[in-house]
């Protein structure tokens, strides 16, 4: 940034110096031309008064020549007195004045601005020539040296100021970077310093801290999930191992068919946990099967017809409520909700499908004791099981509802627990299928 600022300043200084040189050169050229014109007019005045000396004098660097009607040099400044006329042009018609740039005039070196005056004499018109040196493009070496010095000084000051400003601006960024390098999965909990100034760096620090908050929350959930998964996986394995070790100690007194069934129950629970963990891993990884249009009413009808339920299931289905998604995962979501409702219902489970504006709604309501408002988010935590749930099903994994919510989120929606007069009311809301939204209205 410092180099860029210095480069921009250098370009601006170059443009400004060029304008200054052009302006000064124009003024200097006008001044020299006026000086030559004044010298020529003074000589013309001397001619009229017959006071022309043989050797003329004029301003510094101005060359003068006086020619008679036969173009003979009558008088001149030193250096061109005995030479030929320095110019051959004369004013046209009745004009008494003309000027030209000659490169060079006769007998002189370099380009010069020459002015010519016609002076009336009885025997014929005389000519007065006055020549002034052309101003070079750089005007003078002193002016160039001055402009270059000032430009370099300005560029240096701008560069130093930019360097200091950028250094002060990026100091908080360096502090943020240093703090971020200290953060690891084992050393979380750090937060980057937030600058006092309300600028973009402060917004960056606040965004970084918000990201770190989410990261810590995710790490905490991961640690909790790992701990709970380890415990739930260890329990059936430990039960099966204990049963087998006890049976091997007294093989003659063991009812092997009964022991085998007990071990199979532990293996079934272990398999259920592993299956749910794999499904959660796929959902977390965002793995997605081929999407298709799924009619929720038809999906509920087919699933209820395929399985037997211990509680009466009453449906309230609106036709044509279609979503775009993974049919098998939506079936898994419905099955998990039905299993949960059946486990807690007294006699009845209500399943509803309806459309609300551009949203498809699937609702599962049981007539059980319900879920306290303070526990409505806890049940969606992985391996979280309320006391009532453990008493009703000791073999549950605590992953059914978390899986159902993740499936809803993977379809662009959500699964929540809403108020109801009795029982637990699980409501899934996902967007309608855009390709068929007009047909569903």
Coordinates of C-alpha atoms in Angstrom, one line a residue:
X1 CA 0.0 0.0 0.0
X2 CA 2.9 2.3 0.7
X3 CA 4.4 1.6 -2.7
X4 CA 1.0 2.3 -4.3
X5 CA 0.5 5.5 -2.4
X6 CA 4.1 6.6 -3.4
X7 CA 3.4 5.7 -7.0
X8 CA 0.2 7.7 -7.1
X9 CA 1.9 10.6 -5.5
X10 CA 4.7 10.4 -8.0
X11 CA 2.2 10.5 -10.9
X12 CA 0.4 13.5 -9.4
X13 CA 3.7 15.3 -8.8
X14 CA 4.8 14.6 -12.4
X15 CA 1.5 15.9 -13.8
X16 CA 1.6 19.0 -11.5
X17 CA 5.3 19.6 -12.4
X18 CA 4.5 19.3 -16.1
X19 CA 1.7 21.9 -15.8
X20 CA 4.0 24.2 -13.8
X21 CA 6.7 23.9 -16.5
X22 CA 4.3 24.5 -19.3
X23 CA 2.9 27.6 -17.5
X24 CA 6.3 29.0 -16.7
X25 CA 7.5 28.3 -20.2
X26 CA 4.5 30.1 -21.8
X27 CA 5.1 33.1 -19.6
X28 CA 8.8 33.1 -20.3
X29 CA 8.2 32.9 -24.0
X30 CA 5.7 35.8 -23.9
X31 CA 8.2 37.8 -21.8
X32 CA 11.0 37.3 -24.3
X33 CA 8.8 38.1 -27.2
X34 CA 7.6 41.3 -25.5
X35 CA 11.2 42.2 -24.7
X36 CA 12.3 41.8 -28.4
X37 CA 9.3 43.8 -29.5
X38 CA 10.1 46.6 -27.1
X39 CA 13.7 46.7 -28.3
X40 CA 12.6 46.8 -31.9
X41 CA 10.1 49.7 -31.2
X42 CA 12.8 51.6 -29.3
X43 CA 15.1 51.2 -32.4
X44 CA 12.3 52.4 -34.7
X45 CA 11.9 55.5 -32.5
X46 CA 15.6 56.2 -32.7
X47 CA 15.5 55.9 -36.5
X48 CA 12.8 58.6 -36.6
X49 CA 15.0 60.9 -34.6
X50 CA 18.1 60.1 -36.6
X51 CA 20.0 58.9 -33.6
X52 CA 20.9 55.4 -34.7
X53 CA 24.4 54.3 -33.5
X54 CA 26.5 52.0 -35.6
X55 CA 26.5 49.4 -32.8
X56 CA 23.2 48.7 -31.2
X57 CA 22.5 47.8 -27.6
X58 CA 19.5 46.0 -26.2
X59 CA 18.3 43.8 -23.4
X60 CA 20.4 40.7 -22.5
X61 CA 20.1 37.9 -25.1
X62 CA 18.2 40.1 -27.6
X63 CA 19.8 40.4 -31.1
X64 CA 19.0 43.6 -33.1
X65 CA 19.6 44.4 -36.8
X66 CA 18.7 47.5 -38.8
X67 CA 18.4 47.1 -42.7
X68 CA 17.9 49.9 -45.3
X69 CA 15.7 49.7 -48.3
X70 CA 18.5 47.8 -50.2
X71 CA 18.7 45.3 -47.3
X72 CA 22.1 46.4 -46.2
X73 CA 22.9 46.1 -42.5
X74 CA 23.2 49.6 -41.2
X75 CA 23.5 48.8 -37.5
X76 CA 23.4 45.7 -35.3
X77 CA 24.2 44.3 -31.9
X78 CA 27.7 42.8 -31.5
X79 CA 28.1 39.5 -33.3
X80 CA 25.8 40.2 -36.2
X81 CA 27.0 43.7 -37.3
X82 CA 29.0 42.6 -40.3
X83 CA 27.0 39.6 -41.2
X84 CA 24.1 39.0 -43.5
X85 CA 20.5 39.8 -42.4
X86 CA 19.3 37.4 -39.8
X87 CA 15.9 37.1 -41.5
X88 CA 14.4 37.5 -44.9
X89 CA 10.7 37.8 -44.2
X90 CA 8.9 41.2 -44.2
X91 CA 5.5 42.3 -43.0
X92 CA 2.8 41.7 -45.6
X93 CA 0.9 44.5 -47.4
X94 CA 0.3 47.6 -45.2
X95 CA 1.3 45.8 -42.0
X96 CA 4.3 47.0 -40.1
X97 CA 4.8 44.0 -37.9
X98 CA 5.5 40.3 -38.4
X99 CA 7.0 37.5 -36.4
X100 CA 8.4 34.0 -37.0
X101 CA 10.3 31.2 -35.3
X102 CA 13.5 30.5 -37.2
X103 CA 15.7 27.5 -36.5
X104 CA 18.2 29.1 -36.7
X105 CA 18.3 32.7 -38.0
X106 CA 21.1 33.4 -40.4
X107 CA 24.5 33.7 -38.6
X108 CA 23.1 32.5 -35.3
X109 CA 22.7 29.2 -33.5
X110 CA 19.5 27.5 -32.2
X111 CA 15.9 28.4 -32.6
X112 CA 14.9 32.0 -32.0
X113 CA 11.7 34.0 -32.1
X114 CA 12.2 36.9 -34.6
X115 CA 10.0 40.0 -34.9
X116 CA 10.2 42.3 -37.9
X117 CA 9.1 46.0 -38.0
X118 CA 8.7 48.1 -41.2
X119 CA 9.9 51.7 -40.7
X120 CA 8.9 54.3 -43.4
X121 CA 11.7 56.3 -44.9
X122 CA 11.6 58.8 -47.9
X123 CA 14.0 56.7 -49.9
X124 CA 12.4 53.4 -49.1
X125 CA 11.2 51.3 -46.1
X126 CA 13.8 50.2 -43.6
X127 CA 13.5 46.9 -41.6
X128 CA 14.2 46.3 -37.9
X129 CA 14.7 42.7 -36.8
X130 CA 14.8 41.7 -33.1
X131 CA 15.5 38.0 -32.2
X132 CA 15.0 36.3 -28.8
X133 CA 16.2 32.9 -27.8
X134 CA 13.5 30.2 -27.8
X135 CA 12.7 29.0 -24.3
X136 CA 13.7 25.3 -23.8
X137 CA 11.0 22.8 -22.8
X138 CA 12.4 22.6 -19.3
X139 CA 12.6 26.4 -19.1
X140 CA 15.8 26.3 -16.9
X141 CA 17.8 23.7 -15.0
X142 CA 17.2 25.5 -11.7
X143 CA 13.4 25.2 -12.2
X144 CA 13.7 21.5 -13.0
X145 CA 16.0 20.9 -10.0
X146 CA 13.5 22.7 -7.7
X147 CA 10.5 20.8 -9.0
X148 CA 12.3 17.4 -8.8
X149 CA 13.4 18.2 -5.2
X150 CA 10.0 19.2 -4.1
X151 CA 8.4 16.1 -5.8
X152 CA 10.9 13.8 -4.1
X153 CA 10.2 15.4 -0.7
X154 CA 6.4 15.1 -1.2
X155 CA 6.7 11.5 -2.3
X156 CA 8.9 10.7 0.7
X157 CA 6.5 12.4 3.2
X158 CA 3.5 10.7 1.7
X159 CA 5.3 7.3 1.8
X160 CA 6.3 7.7 5.4
X161 CA 2.8 8.9 6.4
X162 CA 1.2 6.0 4.5
X163 CA 3.6 3.5 6.1
X164 CA 2.8 4.8 9.6
X165 CA -0.9 4.9 8.9
X166 CA -1.0 1.4 7.5
X167 CA 1.2 0.1 10.3
X168 CA -1.2 1.7 12.9
X169 CA -4.2 0.3 11.1
X170 CA -2.8 -3.2 10.7
X171 CA -1.5 -3.4 14.3
X172 CA -4.9 -4.7 15.5
X173 CA -4.9 -7.2 12.6
X174 CA -1.5 -8.5 13.7
X175 CA -2.9 -8.9 17.2
X176 CA -5.9 -10.8 15.8
X177 CA -3.6 -13.0 13.7
X178 CA -1.3 -13.7 16.7
X179 CA -4.3 -14.7 18.8
X180 CA -5.7 -16.9 16.1
X181 CA -2.4 -18.8 15.7
X182 CA -2.7 -19.7 19.4
X183 CA -6.1 -21.3 19.0
X184 CA -6.3 -25.0 18.5
X185 CA -8.8 -27.7 19.1
X186 CA -7.3 -28.3 22.5
X187 CA -6.7 -24.7 23.4
X188 CA -10.0 -23.1 22.5
X189 CA -11.7 -20.4 24.5
X190 CA -9.4 -17.7 23.2
X191 CA -10.9 -14.5 21.8
X192 CA -9.2 -11.9 19.6
X193 CA -8.8 -8.3 20.9
X194 CA -11.5 -5.9 19.7
X195 CA -10.1 -2.4 18.8
X196 CA -11.8 0.7 20.3
X197 CA -12.2 2.4 16.9
X198 CA -15.5 1.6 15.2
X199 CA -14.1 0.6 11.8
X200 CA -13.8 -2.4 9.5
X201 CA -11.0 -3.9 11.7
X202 CA -13.4 -3.8 14.7
X203 CA -16.1 -5.5 12.6
X204 CA -13.5 -8.2 11.6
X205 CA -12.6 -8.8 15.2
X206 CA -16.2 -9.1 16.2
X207 CA -16.9 -11.5 13.3
X208 CA -13.9 -13.5 14.3
X209 CA -15.0 -13.7 17.9
X210 CA -18.5 -14.7 16.8
X211 CA -17.0 -17.4 14.7
X212 CA -14.9 -18.6 17.6
X213 CA -18.0 -18.7 19.8
X214 CA -19.6 -21.0 17.2
X215 CA -16.4 -23.0 17.0
X216 CA -16.3 -23.5 20.8
X217 CA -19.9 -24.5 20.8
X218 CA -19.3 -27.0 18.0
X219 CA -16.2 -28.4 19.9
X220 CA -18.2 -28.7 23.1
X221 CA -21.0 -30.5 21.2
X222 CA -18.4 -32.7 19.6
X223 CA -16.8 -33.5 23.0
X224 CA -20.2 -34.2 24.5
X225 CA -21.3 -36.3 21.6
X226 CA -18.1 -38.3 21.7
X227 CA -18.5 -38.8 25.4
X228 CA -22.1 -39.8 25.1
X229 CA -21.5 -42.0 22.1
X230 CA -18.6 -43.8 23.9
X231 CA -20.9 -44.4 26.9
X232 CA -23.8 -45.6 24.9
X233 CA -21.6 -47.9 22.8
X234 CA -19.8 -49.2 25.8
X235 CA -23.0 -50.2 27.7
X236 CA -24.3 -52.9 25.3
X237 CA -20.7 -54.2 24.7
X238 CA -20.1 -54.4 28.4
X239 CA -23.5 -56.2 29.0
X240 CA -22.8 -58.7 26.3
X241 CA -19.2 -59.3 27.5
X242 CA -20.4 -59.8 31.1
X243 CA -23.1 -62.3 30.0
X244 CA -20.6 -64.3 27.9
X245 CA -18.0 -64.3 30.7
X246 CA -20.5 -65.4 33.2
X247 CA -21.7 -68.2 30.9
X248 CA -18.2 -69.4 30.2
X249 CA -17.4 -69.6 33.9
X250 CA -20.3 -72.0 34.5
X251 CA -21.0 -73.5 31.1
X252 CA -22.9 -76.5 32.5
X253 CA -25.4 -74.4 34.4
X254 CA -26.1 -71.8 31.6
X255 CA -29.3 -71.6 29.6
X256 CA -27.4 -71.0 26.3
X257 CA -30.5 -70.1 24.2
X258 CA -31.5 -67.5 26.8
X259 CA -28.0 -66.2 27.0
X260 CA -27.8 -66.0 23.2
X261 CA -31.0 -64.0 23.1
X262 CA -29.7 -61.6 25.7
X263 CA -26.5 -61.1 23.8
X264 CA -28.5 -60.5 20.6
X265 CA -30.5 -57.8 22.4
X266 CA -27.3 -56.1 23.3
X267 CA -26.0 -56.4 19.7
X268 CA -29.3 -55.1 18.4
X269 CA -29.0 -52.0 20.6
X270 CA -25.4 -51.6 19.5
X271 CA -26.4 -51.9 15.8
X272 CA -29.1 -49.3 16.3
X273 CA -26.7 -46.9 17.8
X274 CA -24.1 -47.5 15.1
X275 CA -26.7 -47.1 12.4
X276 CA -27.9 -43.8 13.9
X277 CA -24.4 -42.5 14.3
X278 CA -23.6 -43.3 10.6
X279 CA -26.8 -41.5 9.6
X280 CA -25.8 -38.4 11.7
X281 CA -22.3 -38.5 10.2
X282 CA -23.8 -38.5 6.7
X283 CA -26.1 -35.6 7.6
X284 CA -23.2 -33.7 9.1
X285 CA -21.1 -34.3 6.0
X286 CA -23.9 -33.0 3.8
X287 CA -24.1 -36.3 1.8
X288 CA -27.2 -36.2 -0.3
X289 CA -29.0 -38.8 -2.4
X290 CA -30.7 -37.8 -5.7
X291 CA -33.5 -35.3 -5.0
X292 CA -37.0 -36.0 -6.2
X293 CA -40.5 -34.6 -5.8
X294 CA -42.1 -36.1 -2.7
X295 CA -45.8 -35.9 -2.0
X296 CA -46.0 -35.8 1.8
X297 CA -49.6 -37.0 2.0
X298 CA -48.8 -40.0 -0.1
X299 CA -45.6 -40.7 1.9
X300 CA -47.5 -40.7 5.2
X301 CA -50.3 -43.0 3.7
X302 CA -47.8 -45.5 2.4
X303 CA -45.7 -45.6 5.6
X304 CA -48.7 -46.1 7.8
X305 CA -50.0 -48.8 5.6
X306 CA -46.7 -50.6 5.6
X307 CA -46.2 -50.8 9.4
X308 CA -48.4 -51.7 12.3
X309 CA -48.7 -49.4 15.2
X310 CA -49.7 -50.1 18.8
X311 CA -51.6 -46.8 19.0
X312 CA -54.4 -45.5 16.9
X313 CA -53.1 -43.2 14.2
X314 CA -55.5 -40.5 12.8
X315 CA -54.5 -38.7 9.6
X316 CA -55.4 -35.2 8.4
X317 CA -53.8 -35.0 4.9
X318 CA -54.1 -32.2 2.4
X319 CA -53.4 -33.5 -1.1
X320 CA -50.7 -32.1 -3.4
X321 CA -48.3 -30.9 -0.7
X322 CA -45.0 -31.7 -2.6
X323 CA -41.5 -31.0 -1.5
X324 CA -38.1 -31.6 -3.2
X325 CA -35.8 -33.9 -1.3
X326 CA -34.6 -37.4 -0.4
X327 CA -37.6 -39.7 0.0
X328 CA -35.8 -42.3 2.2
X329 CA -34.7 -39.6 4.6
X330 CA -38.1 -38.1 4.8
X331 CA -39.5 -41.6 5.5
X332 CA -36.8 -41.8 8.3
X333 CA -38.0 -38.5 9.7
X334 CA -41.6 -39.6 9.8
X335 CA -40.8 -43.0 11.3
X336 CA -38.7 -41.4 14.1
X337 CA -41.5 -39.0 14.9
X338 CA -44.1 -41.8 14.8
X339 CA -42.0 -44.0 17.0
X340 CA -41.5 -41.2 19.5
X341 CA -45.2 -40.3 19.5
X342 CA -46.2 -44.0 19.9
X343 CA -43.8 -44.4 22.8
X344 CA -45.4 -41.5 24.8
X345 CA -49.0 -41.5 23.6
X346 CA -51.9 -42.8 25.7
X347 CA -54.2 -44.0 23.0
X348 CA -53.9 -41.8 19.9
X349 CA -51.5 -40.2 17.5
X350 CA -52.5 -37.5 15.0
X351 CA -50.6 -36.9 11.7
X352 CA -51.3 -33.8 9.6
X353 CA -50.0 -32.6 6.3
X354 CA -50.9 -29.2 5.1
X355 CA -49.7 -26.2 3.1
X356 CA -49.0 -22.8 4.6
X357 CA -48.2 -20.2 1.9
X358 CA -44.9 -21.5 0.3
X359 CA -44.2 -24.0 3.1
X360 CA -45.1 -27.6 3.5
X361 CA -46.0 -28.6 7.1
X362 CA -45.9 -32.1 8.6
X363 CA -47.2 -32.4 12.1
X364 CA -47.2 -35.3 14.5
X365 CA -49.2 -34.9 17.8
X366 CA -49.7 -37.5 20.6
X367 CA -52.1 -37.4 23.5
X368 CA -49.4 -38.2 26.1
X369 CA -48.1 -36.0 28.9
X370 CA -46.2 -33.7 26.6
X371 CA -42.8 -32.0 26.9
X372 CA -42.1 -29.1 29.2
X373 CA -41.2 -25.9 27.4
X374 CA -37.8 -25.9 29.1
X375 CA -37.0 -29.4 27.7
X376 CA -38.1 -28.7 24.1
X377 CA -34.6 -28.1 22.9
X378 CA -32.9 -30.7 25.1
X379 CA -34.7 -33.6 23.3
X380 CA -33.0 -32.6 20.1
X381 CA -29.5 -32.9 21.6
X382 CA -27.7 -36.1 20.7
X383 CA -28.1 -38.9 23.2
X384 CA -30.2 -36.7 25.4
X385 CA -33.1 -38.6 26.9
X386 CA -35.6 -37.3 29.4
X387 CA -36.5 -39.3 32.5
X388 CA -39.9 -40.2 31.1
X389 CA -38.3 -41.5 27.9
X390 CA -35.9 -43.8 29.8
X391 CA -38.7 -45.3 31.8
X392 CA -40.8 -46.0 28.7
X393 CA -38.0 -47.4 26.5
X394 CA -34.7 -48.3 28.1
X395 CA -33.2 -49.4 24.8
X396 CA -33.7 -46.1 23.0
X397 CA -30.6 -44.4 21.6
X398 CA -31.5 -40.8 22.1
X399 CA -30.7 -40.1 18.5
X400 CA -34.1 -40.4 16.8
X401 CA -35.2 -36.8 17.3
X402 CA -31.8 -35.2 16.5
X403 CA -31.7 -37.2 13.3
X404 CA -35.2 -36.0 12.4
X405 CA -34.2 -32.4 13.0
X406 CA -31.1 -32.7 10.9
X407 CA -33.1 -34.2 8.0
X408 CA -35.5 -31.3 8.2
X409 CA -32.6 -28.8 8.1
X410 CA -31.0 -30.6 5.2
X411 CA -34.2 -30.0 3.3
X412 CA -34.0 -26.2 4.0
X413 CA -36.5 -26.3 6.9
X414 CA -36.6 -27.1 10.6
X415 CA -38.3 -29.4 13.2
X416 CA -39.6 -27.8 16.3
X417 CA -42.0 -28.6 19.2
X418 CA -44.9 -26.2 19.4
X419 CA -47.7 -25.6 22.0
X420 CA -50.6 -28.0 22.2
X421 CA -53.6 -28.5 24.5
X422 CA -52.3 -32.0 25.3
X423 CA -49.3 -34.1 24.4
X424 CA -46.2 -33.3 22.3
X425 CA -46.7 -31.5 19.0
X426 CA -43.8 -32.0 16.6
X427 CA -44.0 -29.7 13.5
X428 CA -41.7 -29.9 10.5
X429 CA -41.7 -27.0 8.1
X430 CA -39.8 -27.2 4.7
X431 CA -40.2 -25.2 1.5
X432 CA -42.6 -26.5 -1.2
X433 CA -41.1 -27.9 -4.4
X434 CA -40.4 -24.8 -6.5
X435 CA -41.1 -26.6 -9.8
X436 CA -44.6 -27.5 -8.7
X437 CA -45.5 -24.6 -6.5
X438 CA -47.9 -23.2 -9.0
X439 CA -49.7 -26.5 -9.3
X440 CA -50.1 -26.7 -5.5
X441 CA -51.9 -23.3 -5.2

